[in-house]
């Protein structure tokens, strides 16, 4: 099994920055991809950013140019640097990992989530 522990998050004003971090432990050899999902207050869900061990990266259109994902394949950690935050980024952010790739709302392993609140 794999455990994911997130850190970071919190409250910030619009235009500010936050950094989320996630560390995997347990049977981490199986992990090929790591990334972040978010669930909005209205329960909509979105794959925010994901990276594979080969370096393939994808972002949701809503965060391109503002968020940056970085995965350390050897350490099995992933970070999400979030800049120019908007109130619409307010959500619970979940770290996730998968043996293949992160899909729309489906991954093998999940963190417990961390709240990000952006005020106007």
mmCIF file of C-alpha atoms in Angstrom:
data_model
loop_
_atom_site.group_PDB
_atom_site.id
_atom_site.type_symbol
_atom_site.label_atom_id
_atom_site.label_comp_id
_atom_site.label_asym_id
_atom_site.label_seq_id
_atom_site.Cartn_x
_atom_site.Cartn_y
_atom_site.Cartn_z
ATOM 1 C CA UNK A 1 0.000 0.000 0.000
ATOM 2 C CA UNK A 2 0.931 3.628 -0.448
ATOM 3 C CA UNK A 3 0.249 6.480 1.912
ATOM 4 C CA UNK A 4 0.226 10.093 0.793
ATOM 5 C CA UNK A 5 0.638 12.978 3.208
ATOM 6 C CA UNK A 6 0.004 16.534 2.085
ATOM 7 C CA UNK A 7 1.276 19.744 3.612
ATOM 8 C CA UNK A 8 0.793 23.370 2.768
ATOM 9 C CA UNK A 9 -2.475 24.979 1.910
ATOM 10 C CA UNK A 10 -4.277 27.553 3.968
ATOM 11 C CA UNK A 11 -5.737 30.967 3.310
ATOM 12 C CA UNK A 12 -4.367 33.689 1.082
ATOM 13 C CA UNK A 13 -5.580 36.823 -0.629
ATOM 14 C CA UNK A 14 -6.138 36.955 -4.345
ATOM 15 C CA UNK A 15 -2.894 37.381 -6.219
ATOM 16 C CA UNK A 16 -0.936 35.551 -3.582
ATOM 17 C CA UNK A 17 0.938 32.269 -3.687
ATOM 18 C CA UNK A 18 0.870 28.958 -1.886
ATOM 19 C CA UNK A 19 2.870 25.780 -2.177
ATOM 20 C CA UNK A 20 1.475 22.322 -1.610
ATOM 21 C CA UNK A 21 3.729 19.373 -0.940
ATOM 22 C CA UNK A 22 3.072 15.662 -0.808
ATOM 23 C CA UNK A 23 5.207 12.741 0.316
ATOM 24 C CA UNK A 24 4.509 9.123 -0.533
ATOM 25 C CA UNK A 25 5.473 6.255 1.722
ATOM 26 C CA UNK A 26 4.977 2.510 1.727
ATOM 27 C CA UNK A 27 5.133 0.531 -1.512
ATOM 28 C CA UNK A 28 6.222 3.506 -3.571
ATOM 29 C CA UNK A 29 8.063 1.507 -6.231
ATOM 30 C CA UNK A 30 4.765 1.041 -8.004
ATOM 31 C CA UNK A 31 4.179 4.764 -8.472
ATOM 32 C CA UNK A 32 4.577 6.079 -12.006
ATOM 33 C CA UNK A 33 2.596 9.309 -11.745
ATOM 34 C CA UNK A 34 1.757 11.850 -9.090
ATOM 35 C CA UNK A 35 -0.345 14.956 -9.082
ATOM 36 C CA UNK A 36 -3.139 17.004 -7.635
ATOM 37 C CA UNK A 37 -6.894 17.071 -7.875
ATOM 38 C CA UNK A 38 -9.242 19.597 -6.381
ATOM 39 C CA UNK A 39 -12.855 19.596 -5.322
ATOM 40 C CA UNK A 40 -14.673 22.919 -5.351
ATOM 41 C CA UNK A 41 -17.258 24.020 -2.768
ATOM 42 C CA UNK A 42 -20.025 23.048 -5.221
ATOM 43 C CA UNK A 43 -18.492 19.564 -5.406
ATOM 44 C CA UNK A 44 -17.181 19.920 -8.935
ATOM 45 C CA UNK A 45 -13.921 18.049 -9.352
ATOM 46 C CA UNK A 46 -10.896 18.731 -11.477
ATOM 47 C CA UNK A 47 -7.527 17.223 -12.215
ATOM 48 C CA UNK A 48 -5.279 20.196 -11.577
ATOM 49 C CA UNK A 49 -1.854 18.930 -12.599
ATOM 50 C CA UNK A 50 -0.074 15.633 -13.028
ATOM 51 C CA UNK A 51 3.398 14.413 -13.856
ATOM 52 C CA UNK A 52 4.726 10.994 -14.774
ATOM 53 C CA UNK A 53 8.113 9.530 -14.007
ATOM 54 C CA UNK A 54 9.062 10.104 -17.652
ATOM 55 C CA UNK A 55 8.487 13.813 -17.205
ATOM 56 C CA UNK A 56 5.184 14.129 -19.012
ATOM 57 C CA UNK A 57 3.175 16.968 -17.447
ATOM 58 C CA UNK A 58 -0.354 18.169 -17.939
ATOM 59 C CA UNK A 59 -2.329 20.993 -16.415
ATOM 60 C CA UNK A 60 -5.953 21.967 -16.291
ATOM 61 C CA UNK A 61 -6.564 24.904 -18.612
ATOM 62 C CA UNK A 62 -7.721 26.943 -15.641
ATOM 63 C CA UNK A 63 -4.284 26.871 -14.003
ATOM 64 C CA UNK A 64 -1.902 26.977 -16.944
ATOM 65 C CA UNK A 65 0.680 29.689 -16.525
ATOM 66 C CA UNK A 66 -0.082 30.070 -12.824
ATOM 67 C CA UNK A 67 0.587 26.653 -11.266
ATOM 68 C CA UNK A 68 3.707 24.549 -11.551
ATOM 69 C CA UNK A 69 4.002 20.902 -10.637
ATOM 70 C CA UNK A 70 7.271 19.244 -9.751
ATOM 71 C CA UNK A 71 7.713 15.577 -9.027
ATOM 72 C CA UNK A 72 10.793 13.961 -7.573
ATOM 73 C CA UNK A 73 10.688 10.498 -9.032
ATOM 74 C CA UNK A 74 13.368 9.104 -6.745
ATOM 75 C CA UNK A 75 11.908 10.488 -3.524
ATOM 76 C CA UNK A 76 8.301 10.027 -4.617
ATOM 77 C CA UNK A 77 7.319 13.532 -3.676
ATOM 78 C CA UNK A 78 5.287 16.070 -5.589
ATOM 79 C CA UNK A 79 4.799 19.771 -5.095
ATOM 80 C CA UNK A 80 2.390 22.268 -6.552
ATOM 81 C CA UNK A 81 3.468 25.883 -6.658
ATOM 82 C CA UNK A 82 0.400 28.056 -7.013
ATOM 83 C CA UNK A 83 0.865 31.673 -8.034
ATOM 84 C CA UNK A 84 -1.563 34.441 -8.917
ATOM 85 C CA UNK A 85 -4.251 32.701 -6.949
ATOM 86 C CA UNK A 86 -7.869 33.591 -7.591
ATOM 87 C CA UNK A 87 -10.968 33.137 -5.439
ATOM 88 C CA UNK A 88 -12.054 30.539 -8.001
ATOM 89 C CA UNK A 89 -9.076 28.403 -6.913
ATOM 90 C CA UNK A 90 -10.714 27.886 -3.535
ATOM 91 C CA UNK A 91 -11.072 24.138 -3.104
ATOM 92 C CA UNK A 92 -9.868 21.101 -1.252
ATOM 93 C CA UNK A 93 -6.705 19.894 -2.943
ATOM 94 C CA UNK A 94 -5.875 16.204 -2.978
ATOM 95 C CA UNK A 95 -2.523 14.656 -3.668
ATOM 96 C CA UNK A 96 -2.791 11.491 -5.729
ATOM 97 C CA UNK A 97 -0.536 8.816 -7.150
ATOM 98 C CA UNK A 98 -1.043 6.096 -9.696
ATOM 99 C CA UNK A 99 0.758 3.098 -11.125
ATOM 100 C CA UNK A 100 0.116 4.386 -14.638
ATOM 101 C CA UNK A 101 -1.334 7.897 -14.919
ATOM 102 C CA UNK A 102 -3.805 10.187 -13.208
ATOM 103 C CA UNK A 103 -7.194 10.123 -14.848
ATOM 104 C CA UNK A 104 -10.112 12.542 -14.499
ATOM 105 C CA UNK A 105 -11.058 11.545 -10.942
ATOM 106 C CA UNK A 106 -9.477 8.151 -10.623
ATOM 107 C CA UNK A 107 -6.140 7.259 -9.117
ATOM 108 C CA UNK A 108 -4.796 4.364 -7.147
ATOM 109 C CA UNK A 109 -3.798 6.337 -4.073
ATOM 110 C CA UNK A 110 -5.115 9.482 -2.438
ATOM 111 C CA UNK A 111 -4.128 11.870 0.293
ATOM 112 C CA UNK A 112 -6.652 13.190 2.759
ATOM 113 C CA UNK A 113 -6.859 16.631 1.188
ATOM 114 C CA UNK A 114 -5.853 20.114 2.220
ATOM 115 C CA UNK A 115 -7.998 23.236 2.081
ATOM 116 C CA UNK A 116 -6.967 26.205 -0.010
ATOM 117 C CA UNK A 117 -9.017 29.365 0.443
ATOM 118 C CA UNK A 118 -8.437 32.469 -1.645
ATOM 119 C CA UNK A 119 -10.197 35.642 -0.585
ATOM 120 C CA UNK A 120 -10.881 38.615 -2.795
#
